[in-house]
Coordinates of C-alpha atoms and ligand atoms in Angstrom, one line a residue:
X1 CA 33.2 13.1 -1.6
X2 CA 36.3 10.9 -2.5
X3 CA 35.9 9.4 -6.3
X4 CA 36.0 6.1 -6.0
X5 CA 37.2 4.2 -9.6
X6 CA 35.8 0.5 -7.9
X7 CA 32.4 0.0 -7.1
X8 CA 32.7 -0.4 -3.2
X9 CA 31.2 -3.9 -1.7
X10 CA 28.4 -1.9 0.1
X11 CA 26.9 0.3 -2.9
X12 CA 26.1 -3.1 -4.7
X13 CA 25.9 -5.1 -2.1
X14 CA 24.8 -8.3 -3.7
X15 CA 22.3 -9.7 -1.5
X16 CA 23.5 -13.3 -1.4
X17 CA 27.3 -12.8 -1.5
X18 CA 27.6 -10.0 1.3
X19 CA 28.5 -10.5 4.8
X20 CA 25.5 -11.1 7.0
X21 CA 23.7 -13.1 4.2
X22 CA 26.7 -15.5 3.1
X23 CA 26.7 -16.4 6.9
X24 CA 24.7 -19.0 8.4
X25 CA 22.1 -18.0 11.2
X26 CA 20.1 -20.9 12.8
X27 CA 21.9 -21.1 15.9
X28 CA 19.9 -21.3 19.5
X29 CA 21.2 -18.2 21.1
X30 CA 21.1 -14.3 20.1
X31 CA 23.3 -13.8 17.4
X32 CA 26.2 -10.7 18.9
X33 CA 25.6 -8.2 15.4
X34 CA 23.0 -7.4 14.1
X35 CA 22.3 -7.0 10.5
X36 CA 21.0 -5.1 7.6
X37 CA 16.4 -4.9 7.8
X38 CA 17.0 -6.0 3.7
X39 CA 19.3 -9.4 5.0
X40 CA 17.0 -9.9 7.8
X41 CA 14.3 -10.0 5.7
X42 CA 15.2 -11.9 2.9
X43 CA 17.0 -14.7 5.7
X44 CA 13.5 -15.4 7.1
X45 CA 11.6 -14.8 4.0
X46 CA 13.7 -17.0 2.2
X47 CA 13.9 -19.9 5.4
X48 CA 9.9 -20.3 4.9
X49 CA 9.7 -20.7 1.0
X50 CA 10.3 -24.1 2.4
X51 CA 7.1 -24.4 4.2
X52 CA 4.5 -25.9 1.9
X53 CA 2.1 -22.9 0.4
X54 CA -0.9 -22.3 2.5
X55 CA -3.5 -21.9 -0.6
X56 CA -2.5 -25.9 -1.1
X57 CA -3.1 -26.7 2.2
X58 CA -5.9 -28.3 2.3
X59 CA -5.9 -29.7 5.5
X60 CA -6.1 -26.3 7.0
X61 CA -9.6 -24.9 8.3
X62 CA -7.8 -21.4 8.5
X63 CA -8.0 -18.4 6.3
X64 CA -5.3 -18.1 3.9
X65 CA -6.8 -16.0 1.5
X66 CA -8.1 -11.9 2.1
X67 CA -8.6 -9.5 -0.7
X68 CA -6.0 -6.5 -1.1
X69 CA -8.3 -4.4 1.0
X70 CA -8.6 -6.3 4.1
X71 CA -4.5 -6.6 3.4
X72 CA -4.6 -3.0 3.7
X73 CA -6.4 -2.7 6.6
X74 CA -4.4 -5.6 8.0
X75 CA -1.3 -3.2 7.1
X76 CA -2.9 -0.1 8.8
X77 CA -4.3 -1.7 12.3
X78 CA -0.7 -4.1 13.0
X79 CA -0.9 -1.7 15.6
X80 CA -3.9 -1.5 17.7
X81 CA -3.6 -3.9 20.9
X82 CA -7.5 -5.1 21.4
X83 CA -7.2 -4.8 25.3
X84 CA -6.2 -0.8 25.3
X85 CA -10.2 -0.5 25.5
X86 CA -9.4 3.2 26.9
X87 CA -7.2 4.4 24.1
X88 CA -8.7 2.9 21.2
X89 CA -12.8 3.0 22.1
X90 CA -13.2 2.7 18.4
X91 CA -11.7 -0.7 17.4
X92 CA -13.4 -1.6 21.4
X93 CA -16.7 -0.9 19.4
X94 CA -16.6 -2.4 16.6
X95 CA -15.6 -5.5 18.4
X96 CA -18.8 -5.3 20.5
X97 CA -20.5 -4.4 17.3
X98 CA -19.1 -7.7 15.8
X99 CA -20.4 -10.0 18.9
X100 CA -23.9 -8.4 18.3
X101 CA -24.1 -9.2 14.6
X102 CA -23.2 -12.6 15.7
X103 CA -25.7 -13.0 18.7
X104 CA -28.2 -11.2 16.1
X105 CA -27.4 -14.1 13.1
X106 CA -27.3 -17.1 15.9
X107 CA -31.1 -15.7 16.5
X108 CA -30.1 -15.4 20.2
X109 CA -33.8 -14.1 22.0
X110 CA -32.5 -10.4 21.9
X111 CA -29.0 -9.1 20.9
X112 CA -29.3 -6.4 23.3
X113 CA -29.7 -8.9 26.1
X114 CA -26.9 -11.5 24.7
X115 CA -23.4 -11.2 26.1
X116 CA -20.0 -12.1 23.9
X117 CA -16.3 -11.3 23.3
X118 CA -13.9 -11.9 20.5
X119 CA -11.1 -14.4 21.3
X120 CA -7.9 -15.4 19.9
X121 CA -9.4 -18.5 18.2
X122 CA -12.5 -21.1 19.2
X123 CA -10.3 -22.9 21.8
X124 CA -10.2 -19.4 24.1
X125 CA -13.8 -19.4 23.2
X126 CA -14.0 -23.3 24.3
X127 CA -12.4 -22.2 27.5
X128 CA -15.0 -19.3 28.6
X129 CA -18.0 -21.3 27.7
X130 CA -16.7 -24.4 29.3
X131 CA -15.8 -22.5 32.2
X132 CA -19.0 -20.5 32.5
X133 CA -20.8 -24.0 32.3
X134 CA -18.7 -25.6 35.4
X135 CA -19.3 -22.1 37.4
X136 CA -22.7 -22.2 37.0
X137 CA -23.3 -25.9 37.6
X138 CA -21.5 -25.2 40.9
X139 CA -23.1 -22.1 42.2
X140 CA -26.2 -24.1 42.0
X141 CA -25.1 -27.3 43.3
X142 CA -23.3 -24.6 46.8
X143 CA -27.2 -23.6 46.4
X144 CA -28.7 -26.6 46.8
X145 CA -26.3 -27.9 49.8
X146 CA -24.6 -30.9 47.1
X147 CA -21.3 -31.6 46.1
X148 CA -19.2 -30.0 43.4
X149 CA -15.9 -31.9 43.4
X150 CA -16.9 -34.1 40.5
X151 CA -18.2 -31.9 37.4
X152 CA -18.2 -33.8 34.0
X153 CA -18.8 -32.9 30.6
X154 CA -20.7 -34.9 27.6
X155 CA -19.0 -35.1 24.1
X156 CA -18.7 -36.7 21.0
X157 CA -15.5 -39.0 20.5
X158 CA -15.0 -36.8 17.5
X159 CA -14.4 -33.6 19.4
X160 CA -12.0 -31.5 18.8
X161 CA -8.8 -31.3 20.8
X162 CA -9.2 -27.6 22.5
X163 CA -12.6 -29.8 24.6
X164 CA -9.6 -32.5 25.8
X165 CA -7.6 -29.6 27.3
X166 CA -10.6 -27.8 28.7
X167 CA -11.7 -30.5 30.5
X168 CA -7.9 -31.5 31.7
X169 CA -7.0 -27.8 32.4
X170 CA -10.4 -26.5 34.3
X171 CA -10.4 -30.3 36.3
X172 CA -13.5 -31.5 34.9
X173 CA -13.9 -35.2 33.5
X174 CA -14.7 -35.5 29.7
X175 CA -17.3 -38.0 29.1
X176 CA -17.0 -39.3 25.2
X177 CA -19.3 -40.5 23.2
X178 CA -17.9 -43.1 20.5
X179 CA -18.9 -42.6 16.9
X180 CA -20.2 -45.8 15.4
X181 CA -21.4 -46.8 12.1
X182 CA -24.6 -47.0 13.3
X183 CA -24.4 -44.0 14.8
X184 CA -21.7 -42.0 12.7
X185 CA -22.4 -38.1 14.8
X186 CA -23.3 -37.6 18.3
X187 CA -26.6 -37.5 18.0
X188 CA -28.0 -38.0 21.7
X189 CA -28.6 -41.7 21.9
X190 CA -28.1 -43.5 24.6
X191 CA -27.1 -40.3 26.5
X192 CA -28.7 -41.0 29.6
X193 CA -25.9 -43.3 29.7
X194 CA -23.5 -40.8 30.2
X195 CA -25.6 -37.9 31.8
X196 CA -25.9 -37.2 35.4
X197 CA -26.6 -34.9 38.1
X198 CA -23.0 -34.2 37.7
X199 CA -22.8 -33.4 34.0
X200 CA -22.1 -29.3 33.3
X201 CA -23.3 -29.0 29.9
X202 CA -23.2 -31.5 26.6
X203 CA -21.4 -30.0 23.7
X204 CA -22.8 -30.4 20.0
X205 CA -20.3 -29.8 17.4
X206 CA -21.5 -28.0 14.0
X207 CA -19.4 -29.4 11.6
X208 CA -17.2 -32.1 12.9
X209 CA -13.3 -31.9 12.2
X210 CA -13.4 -35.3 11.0
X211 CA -15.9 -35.0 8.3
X212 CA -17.2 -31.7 8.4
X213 CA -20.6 -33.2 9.4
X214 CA -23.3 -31.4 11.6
X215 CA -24.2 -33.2 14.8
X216 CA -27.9 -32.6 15.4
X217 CA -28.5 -30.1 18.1
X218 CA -31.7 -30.0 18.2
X219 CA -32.1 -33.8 18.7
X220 CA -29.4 -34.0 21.5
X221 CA -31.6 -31.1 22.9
X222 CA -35.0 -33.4 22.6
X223 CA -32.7 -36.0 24.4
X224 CA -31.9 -34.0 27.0
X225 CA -35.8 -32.6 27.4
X226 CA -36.7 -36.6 27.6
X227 CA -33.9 -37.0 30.5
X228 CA -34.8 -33.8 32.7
X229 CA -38.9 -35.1 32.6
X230 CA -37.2 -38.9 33.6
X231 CA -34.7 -37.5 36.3
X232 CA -34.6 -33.4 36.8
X233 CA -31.6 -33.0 35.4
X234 CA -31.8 -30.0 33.6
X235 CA -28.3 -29.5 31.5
X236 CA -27.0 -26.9 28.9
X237 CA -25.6 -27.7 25.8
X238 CA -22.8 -25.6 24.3
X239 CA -22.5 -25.5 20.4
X240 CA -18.8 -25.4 19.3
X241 CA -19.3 -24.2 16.0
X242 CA -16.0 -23.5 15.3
X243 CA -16.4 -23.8 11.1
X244 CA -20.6 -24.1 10.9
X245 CA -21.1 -20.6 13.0
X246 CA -20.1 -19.1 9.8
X247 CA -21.9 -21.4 7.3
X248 CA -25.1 -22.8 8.9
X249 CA -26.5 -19.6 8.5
X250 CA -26.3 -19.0 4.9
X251 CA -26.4 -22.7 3.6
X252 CA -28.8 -23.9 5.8
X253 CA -31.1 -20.8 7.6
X254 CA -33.7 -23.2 8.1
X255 CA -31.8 -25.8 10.6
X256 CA -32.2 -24.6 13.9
X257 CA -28.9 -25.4 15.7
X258 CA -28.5 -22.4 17.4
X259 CA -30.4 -20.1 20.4
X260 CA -33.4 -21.1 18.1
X261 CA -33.1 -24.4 20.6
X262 CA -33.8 -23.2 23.9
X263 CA -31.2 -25.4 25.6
X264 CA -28.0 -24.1 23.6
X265 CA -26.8 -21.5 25.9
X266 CA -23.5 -20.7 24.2
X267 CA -21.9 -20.9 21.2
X268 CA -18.5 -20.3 19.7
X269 CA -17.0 -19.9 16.4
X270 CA -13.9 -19.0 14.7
X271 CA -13.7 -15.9 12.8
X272 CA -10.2 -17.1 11.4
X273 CA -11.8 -20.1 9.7
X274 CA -15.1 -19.7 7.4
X275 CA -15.5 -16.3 9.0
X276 CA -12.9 -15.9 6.1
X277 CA -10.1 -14.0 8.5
X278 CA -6.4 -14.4 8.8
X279 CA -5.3 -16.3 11.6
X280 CA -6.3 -14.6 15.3
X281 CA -9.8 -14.4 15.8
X282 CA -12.3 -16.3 17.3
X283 CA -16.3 -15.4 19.1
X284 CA -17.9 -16.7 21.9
X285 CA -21.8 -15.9 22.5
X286 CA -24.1 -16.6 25.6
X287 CA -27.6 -16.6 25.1
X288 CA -28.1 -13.9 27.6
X289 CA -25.8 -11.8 30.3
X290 CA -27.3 -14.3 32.8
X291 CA -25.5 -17.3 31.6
X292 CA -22.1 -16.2 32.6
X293 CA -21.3 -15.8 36.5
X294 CA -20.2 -12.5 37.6
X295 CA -17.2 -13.9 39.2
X296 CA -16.0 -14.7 35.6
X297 CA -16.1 -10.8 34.5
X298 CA -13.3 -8.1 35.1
X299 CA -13.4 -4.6 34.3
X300 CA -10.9 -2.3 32.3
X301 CA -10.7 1.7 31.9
X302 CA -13.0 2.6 28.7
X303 CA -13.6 6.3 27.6
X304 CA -13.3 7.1 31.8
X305 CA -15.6 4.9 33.2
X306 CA -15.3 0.6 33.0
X307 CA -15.9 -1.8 30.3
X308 CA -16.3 -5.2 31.5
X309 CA -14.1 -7.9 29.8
X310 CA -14.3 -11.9 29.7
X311 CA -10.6 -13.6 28.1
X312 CA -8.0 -15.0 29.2
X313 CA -5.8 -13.6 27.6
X314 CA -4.5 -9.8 28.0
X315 CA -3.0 -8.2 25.0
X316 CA -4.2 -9.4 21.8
X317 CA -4.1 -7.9 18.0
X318 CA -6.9 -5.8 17.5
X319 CA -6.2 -6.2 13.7
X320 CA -8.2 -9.4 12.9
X321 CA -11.1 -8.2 14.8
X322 CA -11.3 -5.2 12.4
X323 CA -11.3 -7.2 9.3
X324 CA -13.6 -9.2 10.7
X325 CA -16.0 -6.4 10.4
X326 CA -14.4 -5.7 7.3
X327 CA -16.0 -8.8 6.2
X328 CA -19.2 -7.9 7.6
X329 CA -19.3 -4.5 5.6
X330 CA -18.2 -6.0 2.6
X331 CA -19.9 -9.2 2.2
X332 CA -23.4 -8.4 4.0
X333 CA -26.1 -11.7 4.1
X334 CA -25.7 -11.7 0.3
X335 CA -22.3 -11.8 0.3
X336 CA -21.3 -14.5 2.6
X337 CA -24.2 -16.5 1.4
X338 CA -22.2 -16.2 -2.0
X339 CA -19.2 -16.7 -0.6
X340 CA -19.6 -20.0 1.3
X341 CA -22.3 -21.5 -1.9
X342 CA -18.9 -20.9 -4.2
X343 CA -16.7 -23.4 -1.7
X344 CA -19.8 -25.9 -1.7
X345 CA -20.0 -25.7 -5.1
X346 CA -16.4 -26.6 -5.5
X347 CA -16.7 -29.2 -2.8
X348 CA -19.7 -30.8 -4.2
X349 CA -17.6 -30.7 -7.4
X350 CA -14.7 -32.7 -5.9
X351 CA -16.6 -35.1 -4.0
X352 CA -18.6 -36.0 -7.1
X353 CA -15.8 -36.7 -9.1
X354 CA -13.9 -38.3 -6.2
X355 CA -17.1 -40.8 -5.3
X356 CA -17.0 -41.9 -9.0
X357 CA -13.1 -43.1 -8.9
X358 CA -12.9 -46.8 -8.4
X359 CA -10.2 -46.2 -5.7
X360 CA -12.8 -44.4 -3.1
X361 CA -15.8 -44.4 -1.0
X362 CA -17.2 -41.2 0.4
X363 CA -17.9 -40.6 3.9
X364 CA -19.1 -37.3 3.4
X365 CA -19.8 -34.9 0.2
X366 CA -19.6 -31.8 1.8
X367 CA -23.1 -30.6 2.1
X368 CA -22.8 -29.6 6.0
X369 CA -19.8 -27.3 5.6
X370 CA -17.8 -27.6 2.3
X371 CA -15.6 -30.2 4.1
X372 CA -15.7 -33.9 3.0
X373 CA -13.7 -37.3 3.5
X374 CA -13.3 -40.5 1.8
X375 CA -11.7 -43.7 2.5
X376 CA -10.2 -46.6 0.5
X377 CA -13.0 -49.2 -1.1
X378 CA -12.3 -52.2 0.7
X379 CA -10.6 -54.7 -1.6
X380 CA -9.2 -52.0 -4.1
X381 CA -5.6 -52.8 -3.5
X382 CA -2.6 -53.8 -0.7
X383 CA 0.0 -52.2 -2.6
X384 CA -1.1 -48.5 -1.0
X385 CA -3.2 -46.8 1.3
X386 CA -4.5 -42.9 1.7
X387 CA -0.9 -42.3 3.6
X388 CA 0.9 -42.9 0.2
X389 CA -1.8 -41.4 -1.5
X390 CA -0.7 -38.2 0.7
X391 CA 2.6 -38.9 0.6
X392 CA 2.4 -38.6 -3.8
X393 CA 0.0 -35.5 -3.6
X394 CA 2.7 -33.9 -1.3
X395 CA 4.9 -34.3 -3.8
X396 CA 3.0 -32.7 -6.3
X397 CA 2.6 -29.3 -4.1
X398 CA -0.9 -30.5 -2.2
X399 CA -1.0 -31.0 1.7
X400 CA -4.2 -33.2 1.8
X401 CA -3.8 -35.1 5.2
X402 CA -4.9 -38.6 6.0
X403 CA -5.6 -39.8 9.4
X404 CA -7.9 -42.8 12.0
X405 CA -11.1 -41.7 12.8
X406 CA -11.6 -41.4 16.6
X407 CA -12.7 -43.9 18.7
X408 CA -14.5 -46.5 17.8
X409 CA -13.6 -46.4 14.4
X410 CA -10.1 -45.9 15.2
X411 CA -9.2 -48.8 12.5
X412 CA -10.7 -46.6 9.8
X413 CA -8.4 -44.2 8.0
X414 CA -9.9 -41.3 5.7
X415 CA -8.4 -38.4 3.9
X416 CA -10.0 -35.1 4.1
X417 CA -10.3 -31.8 1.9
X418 CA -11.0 -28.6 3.5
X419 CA -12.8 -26.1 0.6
X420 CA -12.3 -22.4 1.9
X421 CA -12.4 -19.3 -0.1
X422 CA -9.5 -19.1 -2.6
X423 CA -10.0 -22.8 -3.7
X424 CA -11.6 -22.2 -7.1
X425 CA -13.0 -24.2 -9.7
X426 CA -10.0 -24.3 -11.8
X427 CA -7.6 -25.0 -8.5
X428 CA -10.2 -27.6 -8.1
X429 CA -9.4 -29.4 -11.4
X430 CA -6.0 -29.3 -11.2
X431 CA -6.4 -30.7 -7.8
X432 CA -8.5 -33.6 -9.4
X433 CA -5.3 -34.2 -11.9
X434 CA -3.3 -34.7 -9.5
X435 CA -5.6 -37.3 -7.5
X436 CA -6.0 -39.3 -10.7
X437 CA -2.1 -39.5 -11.5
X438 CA -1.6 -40.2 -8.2
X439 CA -3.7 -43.2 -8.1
X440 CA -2.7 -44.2 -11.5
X441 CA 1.2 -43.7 -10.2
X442 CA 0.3 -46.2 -7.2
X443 CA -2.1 -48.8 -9.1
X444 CA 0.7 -49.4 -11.4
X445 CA 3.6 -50.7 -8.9
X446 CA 4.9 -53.6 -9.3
X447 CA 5.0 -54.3 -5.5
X448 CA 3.4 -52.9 -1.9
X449 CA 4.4 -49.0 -0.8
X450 CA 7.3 -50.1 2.1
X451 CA 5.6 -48.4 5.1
X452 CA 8.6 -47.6 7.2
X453 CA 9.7 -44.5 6.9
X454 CA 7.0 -42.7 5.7
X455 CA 5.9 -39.5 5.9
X456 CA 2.2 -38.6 7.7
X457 CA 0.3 -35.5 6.2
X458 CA -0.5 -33.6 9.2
X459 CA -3.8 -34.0 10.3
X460 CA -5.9 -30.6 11.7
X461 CA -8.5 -31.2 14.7
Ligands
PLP501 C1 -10.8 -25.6 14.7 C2 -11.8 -26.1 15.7 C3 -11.6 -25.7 17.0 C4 -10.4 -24.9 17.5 O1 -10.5 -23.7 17.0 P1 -9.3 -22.6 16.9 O2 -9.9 -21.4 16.4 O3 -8.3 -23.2 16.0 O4 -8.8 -22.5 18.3 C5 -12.5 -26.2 17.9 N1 -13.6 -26.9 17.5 C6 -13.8 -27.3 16.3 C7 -15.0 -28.1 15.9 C8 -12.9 -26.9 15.3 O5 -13.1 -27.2 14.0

């Protein structure tokens, strides 16, 4: 080899002075050369440093916290496509395996009879069991020689937004409840108002987005008993229990908001949010096979014969579903009980200490899931309002988003904290600092916050 008596520009290559990286990149079309893995990398690694960190976000419902061991995993099963039923029967087992321990801890009348999937998140899940609802309304309206051109479907105002596109994609007209202060949750009254021969299923949410309070399900389900002996209108209710799924049964066993009421034929929940997985995953139950029409099942190759599948999507990372059952293993009853008591705790701890500032009155305290909101105390000031209040936390690192409720309490605005596993105690307290300088920042202007301009936190349905 030629002695060189320089150092040649590619043996040091400083990162940040060498070609590809002292070039810009954010164009809209496919750059001609490519460059070095190490410049790639650091480009894109370095391009989201600007996004805000994800353990401060506490608007998020998501996971953004797994121990090095479900990283591992993570790591070793990138790989696995969840649809290749016939080349990987293993990770197609555990998945089953996974919907079982689910129908199993939602006391569904036997696990062996239940029928679920996994899913890419609870809207998918919304989808199926929205769509198994309108089928089944409709084979028995064919049946019974009516009409099936005008399905509807029974909500809460407060619903989230995946229940808006189901009903706008799969042609079916959503019927809203509004949340009042004399009837803050969905909690069946008046719903012969909004019932008919007509109506496919109600949904009940466990643990609104809003608040992260549990509509009663087993009240709307009285409701609906009431209505069927007054008309003989017999209709479903599906539980979208996208973040209670996961905590109802270990903070509350004794509710009974699941197949324990015999009119909740489905339920969904999302394994990415206090099923305390990465982004991905989300679980749909039925009660039994029965409750989903055939027409709704397809079949794919499995160890030579067929497995039947329900999704709508095809290929899908088989990763999340593993760690999924990685939490399973790991945490057991126990664990997860533990688990989800630890983000009470801390959100019992914050809405305490939050309820006693001057500044704020609860809405919630986070007994339901560990999710809880507050508004302003009427009269406190007109100088701010929670936007600014976002606006200042923001600037001290936390994403803690303020938004209207839904109708008809659109005029209110609240500000929400999402507890989830990695928000500790001493996170917590910091978090409190910040909420207290904040206000004392904003108390002490000499004149109003100008509102133009502003920015919004982002608010998570
Ligand atoms: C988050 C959420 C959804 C949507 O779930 P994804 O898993 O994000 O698709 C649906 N319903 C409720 C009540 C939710 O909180």
């Amino acid at each position: 080899m030629a002695h060189r008596n320089y150092p040649h520009e590619d043996d040091i290559s400083p990162l940040f002075s060498r070609k590809a990286e002292a070039r810009r990149h954010q164009g809209h079309s496919l750059p001609k050369h490519g460059m070095l893995a190490d410049t790639a990398y650091q480009v894109i690694h370095d391009e989201v440093m600007l996004d805000g960190n994800s353990r401060l976000n506490l608007a998020t419902f998501v996971g953004t916290w797994m121990e090095p061991y479900a990283q591992r995993l993570y790591a070793d099963t990138v790989d696995k496509n969840l649809i290749d039923k016939d080349e990987y029967p293993a990770t197609a087992a555990i998945e089953e395996r996974c919907w079982r321990i689910l129908a199993d801890l939602w006391h569904a009348p036997s696990a062996k009879d239940a029928l679920g999937t996994s899913t890419v998140g609870s809207s998918e899940a919304s989808m199926l069991a929205g769509l198994a609802m309108k089928r089944r309304w409709q084979a028995a309206r064919r049946a019974a020689g009516k009409p099936t051109d005008r399905p509807n479907l029974v909500m809460s105002s407060a619903v989230q937004v995946c229940w808006e596109k189901f009903a706008n994609y799969f042609d079916v007209e959503p019927r809203y409840v509004p949340i009042t202060d004399e009837h803050p949750v969905f909690d069946g009254h008046e719903l012969e108002r909004y019932v008919d021969e007509n109506t496919i299923g109600v949904v009940a949410i466990m643990g609104v987005t809003y608040t992260g309070a549990y509509e009663p399900v087993a009240q709307i389900a009285g409701a609906l008993d009431r209505l069927q002996l007054a008309s003989g209108v017999d209709v479903p209710i599906h539980v979208d229990a996208a973040s209670g799924g996961f905590v109802a049964p270990f903070l509350q066993p004794d509710l009974p908001w699941d197949f324990r009421v015999p009119r909740v034929v489905s339920i969904n929940a999302s394994g990415h949010k206090y099923g305390l997985v990465f982004p991905g995953v989300g679980w749909v139950v039925w009660r039994e096979v029965e409750a989903v029409p055939k027409d709704m099942i397809f079949t794919v190759a499995y160890l030579g014969g067929e497995m039947p599948t329900l999704a709508i999507n095809f290929s899908r990372p088989g990763a999340q579903v593993l760690l999924q059952y990685y939490n399973f293993l790991r945490l057991g009853f126990d664990g997860f009980t533990e688990v989800q008591q630890a983000s009470q705790d801390v959100a019992h701890y914050l809405s305490g200490a939050i309820a006693k500032m001057s500044a704020f009155e609860l809405l919630s305290d986070g007994s339901d899931i560990p999710v809880f909101a507050w508004r302003q105390r009427a009269g406190h000031t007109d100088k701010w309002d929670l936007h600014d209040l976002s606006d200042q936390l923001r600037q001290r690192g936390w994403m803690v988003p303020a938004y209207p409720l839904p109708d008809n309490l659109t005029d209110r605005t609240v500000q929400r904290i999402v507890v989830r596993d990695g928000l500790s105690m001493d996170l917590a307290e910091r978090l409190l600092s910040a909420i207290r300088d904040s206000v004392r920042y904003l108390d002490g202007l000499s004149a109003p916050m100008p509102k133009e301009g502003r920015q919004h936190g982002a608010f998570h349905h």
